[in-house]
CSV table of N, CA, C and O in Angstrom, one decimal:
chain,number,residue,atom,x,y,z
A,1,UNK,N,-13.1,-1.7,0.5
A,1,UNK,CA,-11.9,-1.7,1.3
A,1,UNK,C,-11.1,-3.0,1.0
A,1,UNK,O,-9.9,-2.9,0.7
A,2,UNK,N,-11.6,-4.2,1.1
A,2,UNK,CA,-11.4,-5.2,0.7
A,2,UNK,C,-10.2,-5.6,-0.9
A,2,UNK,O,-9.3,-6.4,-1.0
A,3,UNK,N,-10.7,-4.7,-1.8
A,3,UNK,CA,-9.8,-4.6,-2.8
A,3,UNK,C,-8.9,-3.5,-2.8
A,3,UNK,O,-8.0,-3.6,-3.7
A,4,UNK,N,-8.7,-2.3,-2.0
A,4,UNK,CA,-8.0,-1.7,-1.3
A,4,UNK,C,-6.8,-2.4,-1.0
A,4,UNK,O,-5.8,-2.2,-1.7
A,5,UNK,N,-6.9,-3.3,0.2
A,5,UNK,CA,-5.9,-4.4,1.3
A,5,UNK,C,-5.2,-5.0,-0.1
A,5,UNK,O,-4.0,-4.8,-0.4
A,6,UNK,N,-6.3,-5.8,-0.7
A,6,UNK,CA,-5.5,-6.8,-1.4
A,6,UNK,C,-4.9,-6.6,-2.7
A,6,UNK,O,-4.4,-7.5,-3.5
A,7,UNK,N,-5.0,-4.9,-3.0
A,7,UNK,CA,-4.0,-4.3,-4.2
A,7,UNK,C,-2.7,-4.4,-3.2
A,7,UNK,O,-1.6,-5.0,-3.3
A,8,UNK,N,-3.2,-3.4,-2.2
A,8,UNK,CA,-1.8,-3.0,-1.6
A,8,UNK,C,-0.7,-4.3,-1.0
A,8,UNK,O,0.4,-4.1,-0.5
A,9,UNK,N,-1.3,-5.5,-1.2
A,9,UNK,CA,-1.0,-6.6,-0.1
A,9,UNK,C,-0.3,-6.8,-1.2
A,9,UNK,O,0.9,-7.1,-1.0
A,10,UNK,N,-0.6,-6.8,-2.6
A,10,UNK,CA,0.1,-7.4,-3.8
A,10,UNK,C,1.1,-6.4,-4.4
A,10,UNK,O,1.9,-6.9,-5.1
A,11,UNK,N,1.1,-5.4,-4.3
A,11,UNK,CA,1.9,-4.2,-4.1
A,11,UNK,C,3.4,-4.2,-3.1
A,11,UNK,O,4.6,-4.0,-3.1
A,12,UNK,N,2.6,-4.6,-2.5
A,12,UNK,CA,3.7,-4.8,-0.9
A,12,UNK,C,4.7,-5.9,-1.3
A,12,UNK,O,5.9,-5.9,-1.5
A,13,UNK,N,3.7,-7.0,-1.4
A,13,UNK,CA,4.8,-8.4,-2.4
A,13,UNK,C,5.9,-8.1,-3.1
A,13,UNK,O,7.0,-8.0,-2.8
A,14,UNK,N,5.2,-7.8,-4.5
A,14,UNK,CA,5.9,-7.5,-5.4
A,14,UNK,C,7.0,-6.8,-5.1
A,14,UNK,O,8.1,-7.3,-5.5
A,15,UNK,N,7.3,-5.4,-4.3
A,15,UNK,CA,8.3,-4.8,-4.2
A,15,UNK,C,9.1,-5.4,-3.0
A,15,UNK,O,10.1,-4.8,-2.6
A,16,UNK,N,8.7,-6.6,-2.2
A,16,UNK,CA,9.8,-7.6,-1.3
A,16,UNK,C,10.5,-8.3,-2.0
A,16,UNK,O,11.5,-8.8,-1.5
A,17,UNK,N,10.1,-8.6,-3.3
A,17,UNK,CA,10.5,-9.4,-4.1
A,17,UNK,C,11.5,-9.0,-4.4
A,17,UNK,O,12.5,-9.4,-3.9
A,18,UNK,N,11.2,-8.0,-5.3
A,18,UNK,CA,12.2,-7.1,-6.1
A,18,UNK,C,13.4,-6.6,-5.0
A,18,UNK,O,14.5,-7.2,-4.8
A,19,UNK,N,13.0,-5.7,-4.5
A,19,UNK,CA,14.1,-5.2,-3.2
A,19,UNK,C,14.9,-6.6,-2.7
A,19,UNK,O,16.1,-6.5,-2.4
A,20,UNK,N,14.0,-8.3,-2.6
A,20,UNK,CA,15.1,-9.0,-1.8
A,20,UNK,C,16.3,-9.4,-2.7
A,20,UNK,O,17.5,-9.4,-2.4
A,21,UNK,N,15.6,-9.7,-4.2
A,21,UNK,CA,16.6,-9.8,-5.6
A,21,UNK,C,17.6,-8.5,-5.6
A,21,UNK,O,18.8,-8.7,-5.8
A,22,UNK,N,17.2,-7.5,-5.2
A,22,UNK,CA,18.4,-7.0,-6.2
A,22,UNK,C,19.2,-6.7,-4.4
A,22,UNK,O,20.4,-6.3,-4.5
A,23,UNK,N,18.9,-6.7,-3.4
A,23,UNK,CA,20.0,-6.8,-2.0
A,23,UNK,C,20.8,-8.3,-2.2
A,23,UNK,O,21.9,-8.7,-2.0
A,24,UNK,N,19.7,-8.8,-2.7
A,24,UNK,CA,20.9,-10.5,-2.7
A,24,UNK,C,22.0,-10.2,-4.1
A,24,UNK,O,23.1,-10.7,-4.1
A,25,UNK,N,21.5,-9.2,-5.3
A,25,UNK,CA,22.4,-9.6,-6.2
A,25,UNK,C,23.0,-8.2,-6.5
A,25,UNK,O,23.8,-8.3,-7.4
A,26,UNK,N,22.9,-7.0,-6.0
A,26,UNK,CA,23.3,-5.9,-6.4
A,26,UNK,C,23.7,-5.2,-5.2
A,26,UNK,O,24.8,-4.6,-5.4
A,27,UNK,N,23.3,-5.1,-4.1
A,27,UNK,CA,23.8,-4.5,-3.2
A,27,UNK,C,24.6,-6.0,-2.2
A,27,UNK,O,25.2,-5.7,-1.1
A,28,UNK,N,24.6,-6.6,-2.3
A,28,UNK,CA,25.3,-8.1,-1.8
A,28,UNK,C,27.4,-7.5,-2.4
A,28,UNK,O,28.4,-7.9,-1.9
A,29,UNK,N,27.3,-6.7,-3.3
A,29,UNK,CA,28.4,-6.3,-3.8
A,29,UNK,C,28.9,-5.1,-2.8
A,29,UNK,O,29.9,-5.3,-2.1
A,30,UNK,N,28.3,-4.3,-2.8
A,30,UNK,CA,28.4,-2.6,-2.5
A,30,UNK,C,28.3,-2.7,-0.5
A,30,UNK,O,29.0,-2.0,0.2
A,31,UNK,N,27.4,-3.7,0.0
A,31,UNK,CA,27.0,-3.3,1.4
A,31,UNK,C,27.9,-5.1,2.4
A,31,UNK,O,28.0,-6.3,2.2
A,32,UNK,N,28.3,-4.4,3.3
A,32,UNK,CA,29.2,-5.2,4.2
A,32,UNK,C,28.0,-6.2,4.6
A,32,UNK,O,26.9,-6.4,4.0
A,33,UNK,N,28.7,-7.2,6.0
A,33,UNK,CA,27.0,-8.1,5.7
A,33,UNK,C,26.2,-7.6,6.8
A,33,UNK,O,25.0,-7.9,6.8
A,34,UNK,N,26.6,-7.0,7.7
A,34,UNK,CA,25.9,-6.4,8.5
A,34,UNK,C,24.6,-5.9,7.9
A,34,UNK,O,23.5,-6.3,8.2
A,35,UNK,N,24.8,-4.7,7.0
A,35,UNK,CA,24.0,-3.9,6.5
A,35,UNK,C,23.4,-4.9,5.6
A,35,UNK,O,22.2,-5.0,6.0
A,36,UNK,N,23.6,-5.6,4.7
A,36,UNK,CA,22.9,-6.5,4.2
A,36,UNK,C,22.1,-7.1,4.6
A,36,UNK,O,21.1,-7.4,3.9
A,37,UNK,N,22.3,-7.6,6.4
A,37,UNK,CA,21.8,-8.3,6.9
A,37,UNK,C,20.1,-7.4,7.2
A,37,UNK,O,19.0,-7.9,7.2
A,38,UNK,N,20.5,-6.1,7.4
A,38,UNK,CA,19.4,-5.1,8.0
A,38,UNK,C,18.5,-4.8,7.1
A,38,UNK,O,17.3,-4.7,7.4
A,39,UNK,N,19.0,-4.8,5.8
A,39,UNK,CA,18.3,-5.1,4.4
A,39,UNK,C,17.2,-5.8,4.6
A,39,UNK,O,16.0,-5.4,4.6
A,40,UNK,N,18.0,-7.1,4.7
A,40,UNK,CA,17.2,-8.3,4.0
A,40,UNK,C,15.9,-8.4,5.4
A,40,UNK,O,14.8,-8.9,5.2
A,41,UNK,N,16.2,-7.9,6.7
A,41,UNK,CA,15.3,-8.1,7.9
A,41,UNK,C,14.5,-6.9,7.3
A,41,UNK,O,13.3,-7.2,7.6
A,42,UNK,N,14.5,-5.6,6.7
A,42,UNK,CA,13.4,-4.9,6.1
A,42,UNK,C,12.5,-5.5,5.0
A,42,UNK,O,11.4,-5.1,4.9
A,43,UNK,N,12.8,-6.4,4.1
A,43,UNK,CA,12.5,-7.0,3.1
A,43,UNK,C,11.5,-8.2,3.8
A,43,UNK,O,10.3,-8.4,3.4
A,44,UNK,N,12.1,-8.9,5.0
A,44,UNK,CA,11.3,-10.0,5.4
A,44,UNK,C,10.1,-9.6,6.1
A,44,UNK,O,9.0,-10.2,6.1
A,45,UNK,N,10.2,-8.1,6.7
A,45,UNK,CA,8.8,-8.0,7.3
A,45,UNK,C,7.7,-7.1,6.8
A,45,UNK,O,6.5,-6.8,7.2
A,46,UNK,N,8.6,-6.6,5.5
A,46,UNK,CA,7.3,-6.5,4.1
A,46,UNK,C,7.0,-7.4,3.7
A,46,UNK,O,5.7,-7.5,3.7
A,47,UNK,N,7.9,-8.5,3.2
A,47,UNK,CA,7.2,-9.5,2.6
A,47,UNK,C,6.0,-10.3,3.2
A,47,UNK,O,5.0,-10.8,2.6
A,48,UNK,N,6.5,-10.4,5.0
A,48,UNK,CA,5.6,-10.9,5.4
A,48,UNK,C,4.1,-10.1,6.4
A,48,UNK,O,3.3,-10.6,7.2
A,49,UNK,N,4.1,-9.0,6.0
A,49,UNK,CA,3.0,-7.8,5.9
A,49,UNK,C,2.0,-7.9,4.9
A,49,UNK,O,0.8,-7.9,5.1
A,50,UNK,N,2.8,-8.0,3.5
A,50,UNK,CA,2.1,-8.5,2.6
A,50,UNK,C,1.3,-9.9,2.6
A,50,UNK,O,0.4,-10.3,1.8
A,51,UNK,N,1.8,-10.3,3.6
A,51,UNK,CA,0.8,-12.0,3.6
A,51,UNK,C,-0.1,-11.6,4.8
A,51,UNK,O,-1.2,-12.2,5.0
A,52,UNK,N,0.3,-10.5,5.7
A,52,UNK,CA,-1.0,-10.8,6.6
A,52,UNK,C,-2.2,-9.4,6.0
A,52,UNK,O,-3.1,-8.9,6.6
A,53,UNK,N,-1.6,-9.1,4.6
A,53,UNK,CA,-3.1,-8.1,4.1
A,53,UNK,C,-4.0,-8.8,3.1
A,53,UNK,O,-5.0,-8.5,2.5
A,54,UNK,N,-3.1,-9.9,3.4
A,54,UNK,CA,-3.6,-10.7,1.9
A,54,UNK,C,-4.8,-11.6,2.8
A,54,UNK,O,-6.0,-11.7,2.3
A,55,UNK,N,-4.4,-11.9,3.9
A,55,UNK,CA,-5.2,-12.4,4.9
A,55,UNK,C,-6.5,-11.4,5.5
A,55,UNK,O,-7.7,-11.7,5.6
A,56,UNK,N,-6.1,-10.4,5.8
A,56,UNK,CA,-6.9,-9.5,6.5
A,56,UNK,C,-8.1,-9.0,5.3
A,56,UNK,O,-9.3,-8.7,5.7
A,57,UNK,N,-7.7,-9.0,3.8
A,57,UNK,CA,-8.4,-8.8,2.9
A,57,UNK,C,-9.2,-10.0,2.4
A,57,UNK,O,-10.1,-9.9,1.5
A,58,UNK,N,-9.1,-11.1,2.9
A,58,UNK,CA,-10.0,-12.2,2.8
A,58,UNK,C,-10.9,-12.9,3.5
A,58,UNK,O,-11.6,-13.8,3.3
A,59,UNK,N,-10.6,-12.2,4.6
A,59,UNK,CA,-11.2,-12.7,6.0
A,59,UNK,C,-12.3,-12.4,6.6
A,59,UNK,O,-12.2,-11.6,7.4
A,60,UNK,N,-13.5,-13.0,6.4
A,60,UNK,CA,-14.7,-12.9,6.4
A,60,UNK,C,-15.1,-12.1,7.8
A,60,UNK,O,-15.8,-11.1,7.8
A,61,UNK,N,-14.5,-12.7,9.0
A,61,UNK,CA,-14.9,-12.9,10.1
A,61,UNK,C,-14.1,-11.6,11.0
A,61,UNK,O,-13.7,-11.9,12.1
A,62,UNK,N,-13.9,-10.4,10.6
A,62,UNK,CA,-13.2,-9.1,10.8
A,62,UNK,C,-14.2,-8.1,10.2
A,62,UNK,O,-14.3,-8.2,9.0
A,63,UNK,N,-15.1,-6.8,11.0
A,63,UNK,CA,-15.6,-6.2,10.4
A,63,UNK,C,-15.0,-5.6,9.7
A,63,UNK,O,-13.9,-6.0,9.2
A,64,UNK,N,-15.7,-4.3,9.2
A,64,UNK,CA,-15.1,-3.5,7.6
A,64,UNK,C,-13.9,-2.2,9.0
A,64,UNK,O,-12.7,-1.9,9.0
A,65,UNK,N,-14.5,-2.0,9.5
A,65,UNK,CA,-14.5,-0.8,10.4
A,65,UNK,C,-12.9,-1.4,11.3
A,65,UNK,O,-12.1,-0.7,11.7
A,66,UNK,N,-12.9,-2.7,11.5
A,66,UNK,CA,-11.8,-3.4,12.3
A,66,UNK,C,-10.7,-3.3,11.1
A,66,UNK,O,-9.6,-2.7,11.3
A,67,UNK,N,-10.9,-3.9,9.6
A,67,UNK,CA,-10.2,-4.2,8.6
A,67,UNK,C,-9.3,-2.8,8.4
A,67,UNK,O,-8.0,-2.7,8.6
A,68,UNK,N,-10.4,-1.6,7.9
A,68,UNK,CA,-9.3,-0.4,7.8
A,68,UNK,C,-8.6,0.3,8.9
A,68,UNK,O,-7.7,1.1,8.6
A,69,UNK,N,-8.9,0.1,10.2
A,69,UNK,CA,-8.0,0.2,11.1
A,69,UNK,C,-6.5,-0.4,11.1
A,69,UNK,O,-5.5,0.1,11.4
A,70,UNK,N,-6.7,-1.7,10.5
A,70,UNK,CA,-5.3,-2.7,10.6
A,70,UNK,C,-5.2,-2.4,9.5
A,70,UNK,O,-4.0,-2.9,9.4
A,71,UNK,N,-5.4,-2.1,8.7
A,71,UNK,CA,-5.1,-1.6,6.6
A,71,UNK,C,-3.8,-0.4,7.0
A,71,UNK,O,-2.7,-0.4,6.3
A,72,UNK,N,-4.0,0.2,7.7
A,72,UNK,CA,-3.7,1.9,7.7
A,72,UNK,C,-2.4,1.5,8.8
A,72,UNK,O,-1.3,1.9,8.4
A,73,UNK,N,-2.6,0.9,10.0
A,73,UNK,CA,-1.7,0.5,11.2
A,73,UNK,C,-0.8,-0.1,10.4
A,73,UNK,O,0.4,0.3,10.5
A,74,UNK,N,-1.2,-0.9,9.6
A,74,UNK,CA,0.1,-2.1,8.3
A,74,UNK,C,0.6,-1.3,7.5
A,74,UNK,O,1.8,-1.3,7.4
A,75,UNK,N,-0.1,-0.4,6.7
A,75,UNK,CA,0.7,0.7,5.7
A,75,UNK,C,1.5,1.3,6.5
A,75,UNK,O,2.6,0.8,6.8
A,76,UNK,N,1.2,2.2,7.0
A,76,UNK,CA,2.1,2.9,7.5
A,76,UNK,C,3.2,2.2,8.6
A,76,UNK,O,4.2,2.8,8.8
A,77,UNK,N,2.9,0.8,9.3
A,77,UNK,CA,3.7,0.4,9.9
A,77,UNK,C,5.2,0.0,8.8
A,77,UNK,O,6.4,0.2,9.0
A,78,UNK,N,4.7,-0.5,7.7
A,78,UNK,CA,5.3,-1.1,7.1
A,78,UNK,C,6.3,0.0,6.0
A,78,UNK,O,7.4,-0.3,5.5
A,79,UNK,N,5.6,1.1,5.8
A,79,UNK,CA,6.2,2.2,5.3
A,79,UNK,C,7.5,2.8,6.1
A,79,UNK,O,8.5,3.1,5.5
A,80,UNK,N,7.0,3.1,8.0
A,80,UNK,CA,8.1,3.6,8.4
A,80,UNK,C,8.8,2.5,9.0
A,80,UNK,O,9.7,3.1,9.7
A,81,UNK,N,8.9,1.5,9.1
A,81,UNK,CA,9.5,0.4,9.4
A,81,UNK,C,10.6,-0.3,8.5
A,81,UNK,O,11.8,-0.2,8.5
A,82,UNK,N,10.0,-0.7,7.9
A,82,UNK,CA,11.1,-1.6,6.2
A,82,UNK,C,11.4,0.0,5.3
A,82,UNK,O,12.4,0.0,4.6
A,83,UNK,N,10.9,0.8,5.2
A,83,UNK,CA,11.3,1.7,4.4
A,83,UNK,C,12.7,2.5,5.1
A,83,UNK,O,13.8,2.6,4.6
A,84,UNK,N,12.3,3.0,6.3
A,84,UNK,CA,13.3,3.2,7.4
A,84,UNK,C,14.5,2.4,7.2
A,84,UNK,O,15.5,2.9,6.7
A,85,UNK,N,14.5,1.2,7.4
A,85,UNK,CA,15.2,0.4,7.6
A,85,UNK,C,15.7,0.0,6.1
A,85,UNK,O,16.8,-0.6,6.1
A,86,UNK,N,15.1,0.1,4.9
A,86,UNK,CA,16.3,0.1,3.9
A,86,UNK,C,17.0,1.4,3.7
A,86,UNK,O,18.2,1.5,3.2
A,87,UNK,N,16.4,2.4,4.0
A,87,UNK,CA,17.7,3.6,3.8
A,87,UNK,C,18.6,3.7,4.9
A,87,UNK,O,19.7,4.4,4.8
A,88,UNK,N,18.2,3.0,6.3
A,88,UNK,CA,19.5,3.1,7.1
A,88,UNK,C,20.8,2.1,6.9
A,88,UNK,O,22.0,2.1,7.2
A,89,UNK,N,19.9,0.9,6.2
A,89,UNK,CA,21.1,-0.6,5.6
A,89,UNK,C,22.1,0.3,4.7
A,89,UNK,O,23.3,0.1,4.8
A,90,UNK,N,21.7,1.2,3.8
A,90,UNK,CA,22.0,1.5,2.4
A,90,UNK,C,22.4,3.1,2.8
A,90,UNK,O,22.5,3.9,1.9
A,91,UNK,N,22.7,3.6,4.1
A,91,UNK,CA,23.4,5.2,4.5
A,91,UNK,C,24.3,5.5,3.6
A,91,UNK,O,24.3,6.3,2.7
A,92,UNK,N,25.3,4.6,4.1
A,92,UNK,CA,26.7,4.7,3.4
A,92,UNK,C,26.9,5.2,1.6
A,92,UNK,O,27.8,5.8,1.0
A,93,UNK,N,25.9,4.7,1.4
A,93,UNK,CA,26.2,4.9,-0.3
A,93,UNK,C,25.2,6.2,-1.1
A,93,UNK,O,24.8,6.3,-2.2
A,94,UNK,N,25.2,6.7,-0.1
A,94,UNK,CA,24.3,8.3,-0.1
A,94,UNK,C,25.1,9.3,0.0
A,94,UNK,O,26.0,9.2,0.8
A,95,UNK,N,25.0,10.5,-0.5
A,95,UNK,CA,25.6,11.7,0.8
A,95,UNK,C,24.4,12.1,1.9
A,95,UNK,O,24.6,12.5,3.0
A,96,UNK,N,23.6,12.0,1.5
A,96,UNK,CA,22.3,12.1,3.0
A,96,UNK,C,22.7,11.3,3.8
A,96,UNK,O,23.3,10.2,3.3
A,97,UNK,N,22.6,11.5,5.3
A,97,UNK,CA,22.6,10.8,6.7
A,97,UNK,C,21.1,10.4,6.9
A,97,UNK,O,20.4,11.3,7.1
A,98,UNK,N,20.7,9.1,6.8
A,98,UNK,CA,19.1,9.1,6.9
A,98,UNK,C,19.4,8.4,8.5
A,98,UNK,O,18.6,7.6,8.8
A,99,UNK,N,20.4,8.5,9.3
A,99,UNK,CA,20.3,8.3,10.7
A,99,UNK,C,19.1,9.0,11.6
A,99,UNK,O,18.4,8.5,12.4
A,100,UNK,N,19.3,10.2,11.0
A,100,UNK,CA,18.4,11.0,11.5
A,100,UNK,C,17.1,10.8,11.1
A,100,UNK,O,16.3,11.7,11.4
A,101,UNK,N,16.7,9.9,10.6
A,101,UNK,CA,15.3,9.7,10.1
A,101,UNK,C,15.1,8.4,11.2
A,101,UNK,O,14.0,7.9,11.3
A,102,UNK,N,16.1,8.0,11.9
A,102,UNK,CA,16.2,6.6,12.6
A,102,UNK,C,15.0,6.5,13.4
A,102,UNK,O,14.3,5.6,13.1
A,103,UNK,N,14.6,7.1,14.1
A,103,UNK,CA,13.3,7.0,15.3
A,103,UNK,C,12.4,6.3,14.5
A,103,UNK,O,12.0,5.2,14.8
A,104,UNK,N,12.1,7.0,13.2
A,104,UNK,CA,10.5,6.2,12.8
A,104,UNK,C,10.4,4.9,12.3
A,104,UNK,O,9.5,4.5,11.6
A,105,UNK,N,12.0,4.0,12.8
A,105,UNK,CA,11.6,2.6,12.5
A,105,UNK,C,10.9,1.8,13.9
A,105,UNK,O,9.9,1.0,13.9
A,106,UNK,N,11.7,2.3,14.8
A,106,UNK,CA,10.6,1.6,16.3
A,106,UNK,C,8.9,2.3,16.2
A,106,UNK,O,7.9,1.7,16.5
A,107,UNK,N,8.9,3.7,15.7
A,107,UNK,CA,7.5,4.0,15.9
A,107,UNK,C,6.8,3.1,14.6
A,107,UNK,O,5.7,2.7,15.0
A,108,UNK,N,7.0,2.7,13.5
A,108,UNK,CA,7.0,1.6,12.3
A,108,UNK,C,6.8,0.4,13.1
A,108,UNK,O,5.9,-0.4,12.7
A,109,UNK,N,7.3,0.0,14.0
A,109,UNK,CA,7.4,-1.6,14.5
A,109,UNK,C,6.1,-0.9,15.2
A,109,UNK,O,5.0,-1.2,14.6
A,110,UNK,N,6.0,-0.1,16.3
A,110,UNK,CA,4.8,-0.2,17.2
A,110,UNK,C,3.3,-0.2,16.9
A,110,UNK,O,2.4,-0.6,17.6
A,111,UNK,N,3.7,0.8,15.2
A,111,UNK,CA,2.5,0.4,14.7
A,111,UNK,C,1.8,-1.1,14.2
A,111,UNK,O,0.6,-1.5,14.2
A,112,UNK,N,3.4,-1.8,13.5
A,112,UNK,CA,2.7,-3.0,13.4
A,112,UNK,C,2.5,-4.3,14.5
A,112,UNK,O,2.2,-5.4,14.2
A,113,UNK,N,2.6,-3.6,15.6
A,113,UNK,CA,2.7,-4.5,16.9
A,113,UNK,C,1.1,-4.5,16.8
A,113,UNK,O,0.3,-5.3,16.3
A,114,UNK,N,0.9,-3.4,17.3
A,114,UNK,CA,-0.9,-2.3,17.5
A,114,UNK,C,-1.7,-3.3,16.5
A,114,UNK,O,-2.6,-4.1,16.9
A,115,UNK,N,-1.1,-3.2,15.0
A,115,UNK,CA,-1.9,-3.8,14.0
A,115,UNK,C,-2.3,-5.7,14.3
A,115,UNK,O,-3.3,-6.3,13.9
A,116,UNK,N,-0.8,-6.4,15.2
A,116,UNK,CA,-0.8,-7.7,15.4
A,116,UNK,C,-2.2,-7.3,16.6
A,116,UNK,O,-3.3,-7.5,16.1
A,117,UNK,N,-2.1,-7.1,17.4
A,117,UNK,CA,-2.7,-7.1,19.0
A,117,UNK,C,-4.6,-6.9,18.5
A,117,UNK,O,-5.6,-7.6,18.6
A,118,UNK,N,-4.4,-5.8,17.9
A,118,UNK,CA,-5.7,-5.8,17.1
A,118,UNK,C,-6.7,-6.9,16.7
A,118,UNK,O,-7.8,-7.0,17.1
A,119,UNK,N,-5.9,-7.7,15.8
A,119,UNK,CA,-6.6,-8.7,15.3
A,119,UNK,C,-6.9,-9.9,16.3
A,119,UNK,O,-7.7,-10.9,16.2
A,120,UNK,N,-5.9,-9.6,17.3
A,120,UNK,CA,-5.9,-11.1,18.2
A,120,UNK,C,-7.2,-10.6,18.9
A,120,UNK,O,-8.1,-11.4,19.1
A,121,UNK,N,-7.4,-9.2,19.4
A,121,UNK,CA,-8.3,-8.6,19.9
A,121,UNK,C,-9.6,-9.2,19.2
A,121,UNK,O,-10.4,-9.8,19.9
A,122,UNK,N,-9.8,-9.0,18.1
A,122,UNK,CA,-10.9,-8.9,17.5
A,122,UNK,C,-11.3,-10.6,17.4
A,122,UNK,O,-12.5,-11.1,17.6
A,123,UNK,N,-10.0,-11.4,17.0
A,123,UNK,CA,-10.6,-12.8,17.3
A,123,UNK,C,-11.2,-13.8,18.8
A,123,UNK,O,-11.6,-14.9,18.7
A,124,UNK,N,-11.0,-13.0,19.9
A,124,UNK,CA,-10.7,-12.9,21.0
A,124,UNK,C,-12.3,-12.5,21.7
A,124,UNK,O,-13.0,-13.1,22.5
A,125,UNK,N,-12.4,-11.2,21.0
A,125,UNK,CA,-14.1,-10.7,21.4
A,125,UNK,C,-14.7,-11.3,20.5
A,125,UNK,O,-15.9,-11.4,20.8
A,126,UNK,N,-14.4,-11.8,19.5
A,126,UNK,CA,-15.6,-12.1,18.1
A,126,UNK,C,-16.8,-13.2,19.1
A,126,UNK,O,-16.7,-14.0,20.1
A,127,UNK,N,-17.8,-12.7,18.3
A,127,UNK,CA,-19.1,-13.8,18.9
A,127,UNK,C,-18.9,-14.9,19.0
A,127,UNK,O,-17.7,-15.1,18.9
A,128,UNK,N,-19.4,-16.0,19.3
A,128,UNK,CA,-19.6,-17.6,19.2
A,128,UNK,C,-20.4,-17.8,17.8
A,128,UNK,O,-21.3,-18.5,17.6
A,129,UNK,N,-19.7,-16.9,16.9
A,129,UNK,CA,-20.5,-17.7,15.4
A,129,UNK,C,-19.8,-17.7,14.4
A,129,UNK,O,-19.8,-17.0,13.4
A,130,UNK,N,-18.9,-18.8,14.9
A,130,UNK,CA,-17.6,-18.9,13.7
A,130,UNK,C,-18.0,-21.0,13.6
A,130,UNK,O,-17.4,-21.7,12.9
């Protein structure tokens, strides 16, 4: 599972990267700053998803059984969340209305709330043998 997390955590990177390059230099043209701005807030909490799988995938002290719980809560948080949220920055220059796709960016956040609370949980109950 472990190498699981930490493909996808470098997966996740890579395409914050990319997506924040070409919103700073290709859609920085085409999208008002509003929308740009909604962009670049989809981009920051991939990017920084990708740092806490990179973490979750190294972290000794999290069982296996806790890890793919928050693996799965983070994909998919992060899928309907920042994914959501770049097709609603970028509506305008579609003929699809992805408004209507709008709900699954709060259900996207609450998963990655679930996935934060989780871990606090688990460091929280963890034994006295750290």
């Amino acid at each position: 599972m472990d190498r699981k997390i930490l493909s996808t955590a470098s997966i996740f990177g890579l395409i914050a990267i990319i997506l924040g390059a070409f919103g700073a230099h290709a859609l920085k043209k085409v999208l008002d700053f509003q929308e740009l701005n909604t962009f670049e807030t989809g981009v920051k909490y991939q990017l920084a998803h990708a740092l806490f799988l990179l973490f979750l995938g190294t972290n000794s002290l999290i069982s296996q059984k806790r890890k793919t719980i928050l693996f799965y809560l983070t994909f998919f948080g992060v899928f309907l969340f920042s994914g959501s949220i770049y097709l609603l920055a970028t509506n305008r220059l579609t003929t699809f209305d992805f408004r209507v796709i709008g709900f699954v960016t709060p259900i996207g956040g609450l998963l990655l709330i679930l996935a934060w609370s989780i871990l606090f949980l688990s460091f929280i109950t963890k034994k006295n043998s750290m």
